[in-house]
Tab-separated table of C-alpha atoms and ligand atoms in Angstrom:
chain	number	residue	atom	x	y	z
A	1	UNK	CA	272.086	-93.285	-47.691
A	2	UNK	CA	269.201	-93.981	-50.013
A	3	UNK	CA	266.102	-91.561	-49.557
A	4	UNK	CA	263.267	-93.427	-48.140
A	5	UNK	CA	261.100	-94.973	-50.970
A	6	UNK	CA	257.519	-93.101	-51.109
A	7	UNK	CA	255.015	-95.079	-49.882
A	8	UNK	CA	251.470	-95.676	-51.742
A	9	UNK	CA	248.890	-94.490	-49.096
A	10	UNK	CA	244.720	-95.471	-50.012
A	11	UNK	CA	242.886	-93.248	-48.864
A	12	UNK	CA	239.188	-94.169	-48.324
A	13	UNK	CA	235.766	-92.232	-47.852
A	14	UNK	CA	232.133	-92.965	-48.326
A	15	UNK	CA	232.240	-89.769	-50.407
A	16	UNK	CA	234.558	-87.153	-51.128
A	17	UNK	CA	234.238	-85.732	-47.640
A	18	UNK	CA	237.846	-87.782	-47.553
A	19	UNK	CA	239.495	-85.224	-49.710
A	20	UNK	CA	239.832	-82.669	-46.595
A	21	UNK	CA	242.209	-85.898	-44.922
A	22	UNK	CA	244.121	-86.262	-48.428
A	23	UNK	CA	244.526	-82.168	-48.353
A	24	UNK	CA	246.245	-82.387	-44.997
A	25	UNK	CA	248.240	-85.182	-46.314
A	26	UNK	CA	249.581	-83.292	-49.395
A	27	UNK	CA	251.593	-80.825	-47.947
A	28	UNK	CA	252.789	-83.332	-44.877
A	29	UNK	CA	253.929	-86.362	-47.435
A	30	UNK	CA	254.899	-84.664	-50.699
A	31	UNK	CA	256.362	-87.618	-52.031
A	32	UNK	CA	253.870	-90.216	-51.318
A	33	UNK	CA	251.467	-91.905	-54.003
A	34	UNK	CA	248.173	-91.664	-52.895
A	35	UNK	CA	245.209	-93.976	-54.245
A	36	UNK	CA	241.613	-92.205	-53.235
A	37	UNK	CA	238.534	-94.017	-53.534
A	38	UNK	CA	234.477	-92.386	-52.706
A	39	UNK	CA	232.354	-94.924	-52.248
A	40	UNK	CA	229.563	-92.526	-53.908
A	41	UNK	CA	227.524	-95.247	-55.087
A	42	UNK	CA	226.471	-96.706	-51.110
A	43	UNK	CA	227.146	-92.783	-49.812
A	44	UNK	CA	225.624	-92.259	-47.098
A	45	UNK	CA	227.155	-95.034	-44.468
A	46	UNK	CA	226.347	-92.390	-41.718
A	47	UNK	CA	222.329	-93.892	-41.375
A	48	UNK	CA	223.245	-97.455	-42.156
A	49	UNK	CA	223.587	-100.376	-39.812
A	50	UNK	CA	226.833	-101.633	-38.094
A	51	UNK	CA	227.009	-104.715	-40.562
A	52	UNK	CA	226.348	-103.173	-43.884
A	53	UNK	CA	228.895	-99.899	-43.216
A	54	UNK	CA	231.431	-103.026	-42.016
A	55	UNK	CA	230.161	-104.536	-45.683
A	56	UNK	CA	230.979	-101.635	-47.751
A	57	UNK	CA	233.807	-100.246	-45.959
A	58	UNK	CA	235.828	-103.836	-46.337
A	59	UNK	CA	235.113	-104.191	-49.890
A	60	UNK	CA	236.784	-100.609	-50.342
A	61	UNK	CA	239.387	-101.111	-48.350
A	62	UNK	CA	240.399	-104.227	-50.503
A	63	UNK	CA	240.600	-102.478	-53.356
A	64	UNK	CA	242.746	-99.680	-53.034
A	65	UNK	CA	244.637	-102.623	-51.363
A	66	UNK	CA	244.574	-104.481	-54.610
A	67	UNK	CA	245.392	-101.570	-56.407
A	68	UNK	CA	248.416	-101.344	-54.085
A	69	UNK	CA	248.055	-99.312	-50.940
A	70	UNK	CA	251.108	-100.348	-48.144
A	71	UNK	CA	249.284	-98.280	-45.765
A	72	UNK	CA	245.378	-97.644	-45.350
A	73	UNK	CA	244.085	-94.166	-44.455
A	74	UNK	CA	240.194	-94.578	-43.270
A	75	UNK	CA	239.229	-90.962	-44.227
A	76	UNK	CA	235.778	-91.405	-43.011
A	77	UNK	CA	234.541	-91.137	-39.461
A	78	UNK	CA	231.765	-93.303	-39.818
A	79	UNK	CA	233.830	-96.569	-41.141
A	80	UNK	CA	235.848	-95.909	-38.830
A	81	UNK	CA	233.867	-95.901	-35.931
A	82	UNK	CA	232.031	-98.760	-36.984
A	83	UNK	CA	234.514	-101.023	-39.184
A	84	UNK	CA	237.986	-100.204	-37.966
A	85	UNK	CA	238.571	-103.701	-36.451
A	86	UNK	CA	237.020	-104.972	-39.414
A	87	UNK	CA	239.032	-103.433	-42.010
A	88	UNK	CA	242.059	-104.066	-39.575
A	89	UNK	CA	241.391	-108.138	-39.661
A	90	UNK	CA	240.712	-108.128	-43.287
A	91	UNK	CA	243.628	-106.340	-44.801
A	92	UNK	CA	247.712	-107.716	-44.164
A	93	UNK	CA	248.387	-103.521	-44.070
A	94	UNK	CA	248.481	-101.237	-41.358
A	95	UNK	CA	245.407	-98.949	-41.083
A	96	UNK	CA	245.043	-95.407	-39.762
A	97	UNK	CA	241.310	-94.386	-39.059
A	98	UNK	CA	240.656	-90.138	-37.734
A	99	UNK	CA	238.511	-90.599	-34.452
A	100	UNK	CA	241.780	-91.526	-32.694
A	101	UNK	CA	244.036	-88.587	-34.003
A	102	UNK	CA	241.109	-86.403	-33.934
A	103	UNK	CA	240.894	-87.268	-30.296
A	104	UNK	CA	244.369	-86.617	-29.965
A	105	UNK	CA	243.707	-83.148	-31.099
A	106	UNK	CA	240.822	-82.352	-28.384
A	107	UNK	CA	243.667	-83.938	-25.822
A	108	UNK	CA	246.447	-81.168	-27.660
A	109	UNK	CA	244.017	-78.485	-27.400
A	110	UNK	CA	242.895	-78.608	-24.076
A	111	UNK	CA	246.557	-79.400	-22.855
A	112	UNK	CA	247.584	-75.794	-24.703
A	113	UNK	CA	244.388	-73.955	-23.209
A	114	UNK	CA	245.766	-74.728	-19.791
A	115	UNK	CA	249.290	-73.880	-20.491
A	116	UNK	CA	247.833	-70.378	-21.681
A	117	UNK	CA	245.483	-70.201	-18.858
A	118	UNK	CA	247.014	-71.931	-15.755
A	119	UNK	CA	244.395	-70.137	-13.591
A	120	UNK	CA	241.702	-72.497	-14.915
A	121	UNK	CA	243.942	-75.486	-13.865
A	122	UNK	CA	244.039	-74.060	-10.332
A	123	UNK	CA	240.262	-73.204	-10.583
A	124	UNK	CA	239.938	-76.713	-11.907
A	125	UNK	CA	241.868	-79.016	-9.955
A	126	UNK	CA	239.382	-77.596	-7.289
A	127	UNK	CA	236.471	-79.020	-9.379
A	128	UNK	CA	235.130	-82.333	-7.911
A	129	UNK	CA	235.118	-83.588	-11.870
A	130	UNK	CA	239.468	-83.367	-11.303
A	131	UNK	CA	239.160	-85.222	-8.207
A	132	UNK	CA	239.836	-88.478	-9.423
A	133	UNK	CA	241.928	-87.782	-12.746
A	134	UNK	CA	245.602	-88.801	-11.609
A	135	UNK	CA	247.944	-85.945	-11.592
A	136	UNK	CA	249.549	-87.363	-14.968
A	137	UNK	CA	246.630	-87.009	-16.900
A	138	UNK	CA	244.821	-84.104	-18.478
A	139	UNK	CA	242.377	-82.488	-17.048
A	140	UNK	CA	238.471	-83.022	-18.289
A	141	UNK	CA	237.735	-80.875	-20.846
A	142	UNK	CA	234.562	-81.321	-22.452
A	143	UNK	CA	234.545	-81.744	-26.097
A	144	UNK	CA	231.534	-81.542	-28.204
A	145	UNK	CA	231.159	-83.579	-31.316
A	146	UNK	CA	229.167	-83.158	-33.742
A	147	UNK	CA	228.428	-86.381	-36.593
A	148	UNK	CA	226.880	-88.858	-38.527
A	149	UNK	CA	224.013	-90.638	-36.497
A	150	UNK	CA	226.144	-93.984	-36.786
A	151	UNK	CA	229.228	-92.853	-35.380
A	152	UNK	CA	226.622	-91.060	-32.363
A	153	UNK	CA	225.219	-94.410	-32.193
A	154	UNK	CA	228.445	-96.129	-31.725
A	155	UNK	CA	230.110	-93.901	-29.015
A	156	UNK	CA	233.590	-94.180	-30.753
A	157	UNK	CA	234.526	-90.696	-29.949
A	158	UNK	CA	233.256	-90.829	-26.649
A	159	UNK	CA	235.223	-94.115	-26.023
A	160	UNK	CA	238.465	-92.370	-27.431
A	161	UNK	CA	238.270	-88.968	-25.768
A	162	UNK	CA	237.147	-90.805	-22.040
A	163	UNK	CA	240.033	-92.734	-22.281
A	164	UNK	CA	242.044	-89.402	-22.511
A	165	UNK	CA	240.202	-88.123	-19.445
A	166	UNK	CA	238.105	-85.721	-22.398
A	167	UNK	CA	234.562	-85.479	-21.555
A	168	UNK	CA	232.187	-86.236	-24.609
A	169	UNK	CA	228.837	-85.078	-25.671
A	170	UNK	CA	228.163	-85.957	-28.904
A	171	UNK	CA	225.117	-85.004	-31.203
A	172	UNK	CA	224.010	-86.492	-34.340
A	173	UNK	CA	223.783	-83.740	-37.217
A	174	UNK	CA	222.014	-86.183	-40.239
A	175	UNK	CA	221.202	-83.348	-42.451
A	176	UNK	CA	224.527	-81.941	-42.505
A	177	UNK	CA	226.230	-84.263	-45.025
A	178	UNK	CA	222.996	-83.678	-47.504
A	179	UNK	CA	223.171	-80.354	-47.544
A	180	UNK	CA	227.342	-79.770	-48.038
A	181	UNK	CA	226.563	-83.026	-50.236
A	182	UNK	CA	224.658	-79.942	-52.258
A	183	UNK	CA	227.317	-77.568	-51.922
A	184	UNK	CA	225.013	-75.508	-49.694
A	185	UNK	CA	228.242	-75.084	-47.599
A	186	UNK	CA	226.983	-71.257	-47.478
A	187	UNK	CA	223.275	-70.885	-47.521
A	188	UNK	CA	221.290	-69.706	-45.122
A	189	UNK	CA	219.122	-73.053	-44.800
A	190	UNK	CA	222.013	-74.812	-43.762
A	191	UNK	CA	223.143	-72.004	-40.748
A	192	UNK	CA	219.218	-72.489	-39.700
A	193	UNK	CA	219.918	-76.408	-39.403
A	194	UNK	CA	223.265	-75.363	-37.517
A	195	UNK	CA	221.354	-73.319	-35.427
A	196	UNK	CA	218.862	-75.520	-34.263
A	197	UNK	CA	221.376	-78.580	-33.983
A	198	UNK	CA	224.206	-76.626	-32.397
A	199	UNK	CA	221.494	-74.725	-29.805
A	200	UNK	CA	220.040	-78.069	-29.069
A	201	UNK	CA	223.903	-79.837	-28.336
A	202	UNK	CA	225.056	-76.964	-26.657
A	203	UNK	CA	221.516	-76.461	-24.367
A	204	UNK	CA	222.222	-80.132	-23.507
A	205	UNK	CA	226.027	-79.494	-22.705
A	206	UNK	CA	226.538	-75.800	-21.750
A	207	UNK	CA	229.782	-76.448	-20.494
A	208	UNK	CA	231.266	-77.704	-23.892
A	209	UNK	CA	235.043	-75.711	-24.560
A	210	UNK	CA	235.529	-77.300	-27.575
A	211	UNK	CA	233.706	-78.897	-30.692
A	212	UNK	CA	235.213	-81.532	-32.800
A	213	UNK	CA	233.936	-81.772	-36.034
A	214	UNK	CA	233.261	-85.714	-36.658
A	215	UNK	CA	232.546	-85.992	-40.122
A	216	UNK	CA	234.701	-85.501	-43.230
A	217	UNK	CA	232.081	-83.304	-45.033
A	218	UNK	CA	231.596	-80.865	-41.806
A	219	UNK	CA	235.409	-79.088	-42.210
A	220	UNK	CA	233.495	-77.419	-45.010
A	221	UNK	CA	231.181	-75.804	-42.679
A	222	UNK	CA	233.834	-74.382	-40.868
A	223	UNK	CA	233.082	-70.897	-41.419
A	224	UNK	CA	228.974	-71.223	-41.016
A	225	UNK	CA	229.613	-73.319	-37.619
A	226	UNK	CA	231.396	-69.948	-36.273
A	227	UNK	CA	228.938	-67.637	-37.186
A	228	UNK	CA	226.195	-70.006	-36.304
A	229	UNK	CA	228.272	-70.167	-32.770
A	230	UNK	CA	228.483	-66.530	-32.423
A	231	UNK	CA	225.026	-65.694	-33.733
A	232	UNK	CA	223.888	-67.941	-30.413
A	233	UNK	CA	225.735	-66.505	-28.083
A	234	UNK	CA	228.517	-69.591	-27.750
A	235	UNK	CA	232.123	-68.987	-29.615
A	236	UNK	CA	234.185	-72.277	-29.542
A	237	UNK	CA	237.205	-73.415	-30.634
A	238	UNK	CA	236.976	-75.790	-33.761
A	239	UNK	CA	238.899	-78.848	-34.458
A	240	UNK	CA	238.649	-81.652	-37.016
A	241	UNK	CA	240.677	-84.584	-37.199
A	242	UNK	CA	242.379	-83.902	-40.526
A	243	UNK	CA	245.115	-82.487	-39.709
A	244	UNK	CA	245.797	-84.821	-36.639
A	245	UNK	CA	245.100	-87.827	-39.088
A	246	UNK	CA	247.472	-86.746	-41.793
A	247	UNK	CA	250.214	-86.118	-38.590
A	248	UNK	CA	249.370	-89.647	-37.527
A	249	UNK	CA	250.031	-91.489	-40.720
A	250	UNK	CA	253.476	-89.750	-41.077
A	251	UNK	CA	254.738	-90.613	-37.574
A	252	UNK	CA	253.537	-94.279	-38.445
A	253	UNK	CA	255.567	-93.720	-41.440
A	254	UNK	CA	258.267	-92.698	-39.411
A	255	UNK	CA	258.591	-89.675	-42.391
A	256	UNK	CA	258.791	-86.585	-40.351
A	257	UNK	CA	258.369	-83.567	-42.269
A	258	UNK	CA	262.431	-83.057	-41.803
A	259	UNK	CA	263.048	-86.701	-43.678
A	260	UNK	CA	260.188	-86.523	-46.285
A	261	UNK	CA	261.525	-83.268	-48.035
A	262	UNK	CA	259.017	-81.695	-50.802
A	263	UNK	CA	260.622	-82.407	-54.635
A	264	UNK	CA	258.209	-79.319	-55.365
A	265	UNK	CA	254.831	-78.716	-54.742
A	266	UNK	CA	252.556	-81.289	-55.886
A	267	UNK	CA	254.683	-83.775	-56.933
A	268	UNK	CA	252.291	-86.792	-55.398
A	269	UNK	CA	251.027	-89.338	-57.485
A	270	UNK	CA	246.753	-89.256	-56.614
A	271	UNK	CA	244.917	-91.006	-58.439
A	272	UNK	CA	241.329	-91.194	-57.523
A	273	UNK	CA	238.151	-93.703	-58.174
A	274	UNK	CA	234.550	-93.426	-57.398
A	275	UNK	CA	231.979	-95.835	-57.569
A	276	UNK	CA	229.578	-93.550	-59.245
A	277	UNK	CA	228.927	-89.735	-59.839
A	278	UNK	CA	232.193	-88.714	-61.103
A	279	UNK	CA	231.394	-85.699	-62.439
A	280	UNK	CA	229.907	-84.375	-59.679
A	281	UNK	CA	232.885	-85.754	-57.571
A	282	UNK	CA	235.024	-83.937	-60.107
A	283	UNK	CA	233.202	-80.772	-59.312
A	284	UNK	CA	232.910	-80.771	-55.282
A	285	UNK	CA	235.614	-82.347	-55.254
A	286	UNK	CA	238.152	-79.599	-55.547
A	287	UNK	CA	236.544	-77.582	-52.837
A	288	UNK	CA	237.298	-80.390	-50.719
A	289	UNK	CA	240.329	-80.922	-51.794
A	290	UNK	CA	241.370	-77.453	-52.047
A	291	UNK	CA	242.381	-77.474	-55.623
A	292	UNK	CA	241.279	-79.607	-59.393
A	293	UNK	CA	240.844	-83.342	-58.764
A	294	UNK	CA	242.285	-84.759	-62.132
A	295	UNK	CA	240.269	-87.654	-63.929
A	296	UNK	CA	238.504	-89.732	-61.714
A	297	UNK	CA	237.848	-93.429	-62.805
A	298	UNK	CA	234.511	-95.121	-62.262
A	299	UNK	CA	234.689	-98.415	-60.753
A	300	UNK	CA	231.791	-100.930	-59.458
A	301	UNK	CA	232.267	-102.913	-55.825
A	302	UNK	CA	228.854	-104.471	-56.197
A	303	UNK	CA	226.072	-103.547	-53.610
B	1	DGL	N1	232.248	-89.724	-44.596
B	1	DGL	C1	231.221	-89.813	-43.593
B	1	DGL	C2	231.822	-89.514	-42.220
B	1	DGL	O1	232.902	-88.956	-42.124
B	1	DGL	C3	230.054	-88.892	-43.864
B	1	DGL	C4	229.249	-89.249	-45.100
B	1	DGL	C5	228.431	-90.512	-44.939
B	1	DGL	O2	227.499	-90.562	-44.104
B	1	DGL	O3	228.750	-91.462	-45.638
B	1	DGL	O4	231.219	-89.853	-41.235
């Protein structure tokens, strides 16, 4: 039997935030193309309005469509939570946005913590909270997430995790994406912003277990978020919806890691566009991405 033919996935970001969703996909689907565009130009959509991050995010989805993407990765939280069904009606290809897989992952997470702790699911089911969750679904486990003021405003994540029996608090974190935008992913101006968003979320939601990281540029503050967490007193377990995307995209594919067989390492076509900055996209880039992003092609999509 003939191997499968590798698909051409777009991946799309306001920025290059999207690189950490590309990085996940890499190693899952070796033999993929992949087509990345950063909408640098109109970066950030995370403190626009519904109707111009649907504007924006459409016109970029259409491209890499025209450029031929079969399948549509939305590597960016906020066009997701505000354009899915948008980009969905516009383009004749399936698209895969993260705040459902990175849902998923809270609902994974919480279902292993109780496997490894099955006295909190006695202490638990003894919590009025459990009363009414039928004995099929998970337990609530409350998940904090932290994002873009848009996707706060538009309750995406706390749609998705509800509807998993997750509770959500989430907390809008607008300076964030500046700041890693700067590459002050280690700078002690940035852990005081941590400190006084994370204290403020986790004041408001002392019982949060778990924080989900709602943003494509926040994976890069992985490392300052836990020592910002410890420094206050509150350790948590860290997830982002990378990971969970990338898994998402190859079970849609129906290429598990089994059929989809490395030729060698890095043998993926990317080829990547930006609609401005591309030498600065060039250099932060790679620390997204994890390694050199190759020439990157300037395009315009208009205002
Ligand atoms: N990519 C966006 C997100 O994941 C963050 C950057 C922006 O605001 O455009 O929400």
């Amino acid at each position: 039997m003939n191997p499968p033919i590798p698909p051409t996935i777009g991946v799309f970001d306001s920025g290059f935030g999207g690189l950490t969703v590309l990085r996940a996909l890499l190693p899952l689907l070796p033999n993929a193309n992949y087509i990345y565009l950063g909408d640098t130009a109109r970066l950030p959509y995370g403190s626009k309005s519904h109707d111009t991050i649907a504007r924006y995010a459409v016109s970029s989805a259409k491209f890499l469509h025209e450029q031929g993407a079969e399948l549509l990765v939305i590597a960016c939280n906020t066009a997701t939570a505000l354009a899915l069904e948008d980009i969905q009606q516009a383009l004749p290809i399936p698209v895969i946005g993260v705040v459902e897989p990175g849902a998923q992952a809270a609902l994974s997470l919480s279902t292993k913590n109780l496997q490894c702790h099955p006295e909190r699911s006695a202490a638990e089911s003894k919590d009025l909270r459990f009363a009414s969750a039928a004995p099929d679904r998970a337990p609530i486990e409350s998940v904090l997430v932290l994002a873009t003021a848009a996707t706060v405003q538009s309750h995406a994540y706390t749609r998705a995790l509800n509807a998993l029996n997750l509770e959500a608090n989430e907390k809008a974190c607008p300076l964030l994406v500046p700041l890693v935008e700067e590459g002050w992913i280690n700078h002690p101006v940035t852990d005081e912003v941590l400190k006084i968003y994370l204290t403020e979320a986790l004041t408001a939601a002392p019982a949060t277990q778990t924080l989900l990281l709602g943003c494509t540029h926040y994976p890069l503050l992985e490392p300052a978020i836990h020592r910002t967490l410890a420094s206050i007193g509150h350790p948590l377990t860290i997830i982002d919806s990378a990971h969970a995307t990338a898994q998402a995209v190859a079970a849609h594919l129906n290429l598990s890691p089994q059929t989809s067989k490395p030729i060698a390492q890095g043998s993926s076509l990317c080829t990547f566009y930006a609609t401005d900055s591309i030498e600065k996209f060039q250099r932060l880039g790679s620390n997204f991405l994890g390694q050199p992003v190759s020439e990157v092609r300037l395009i315009d999509l208009g205002g």
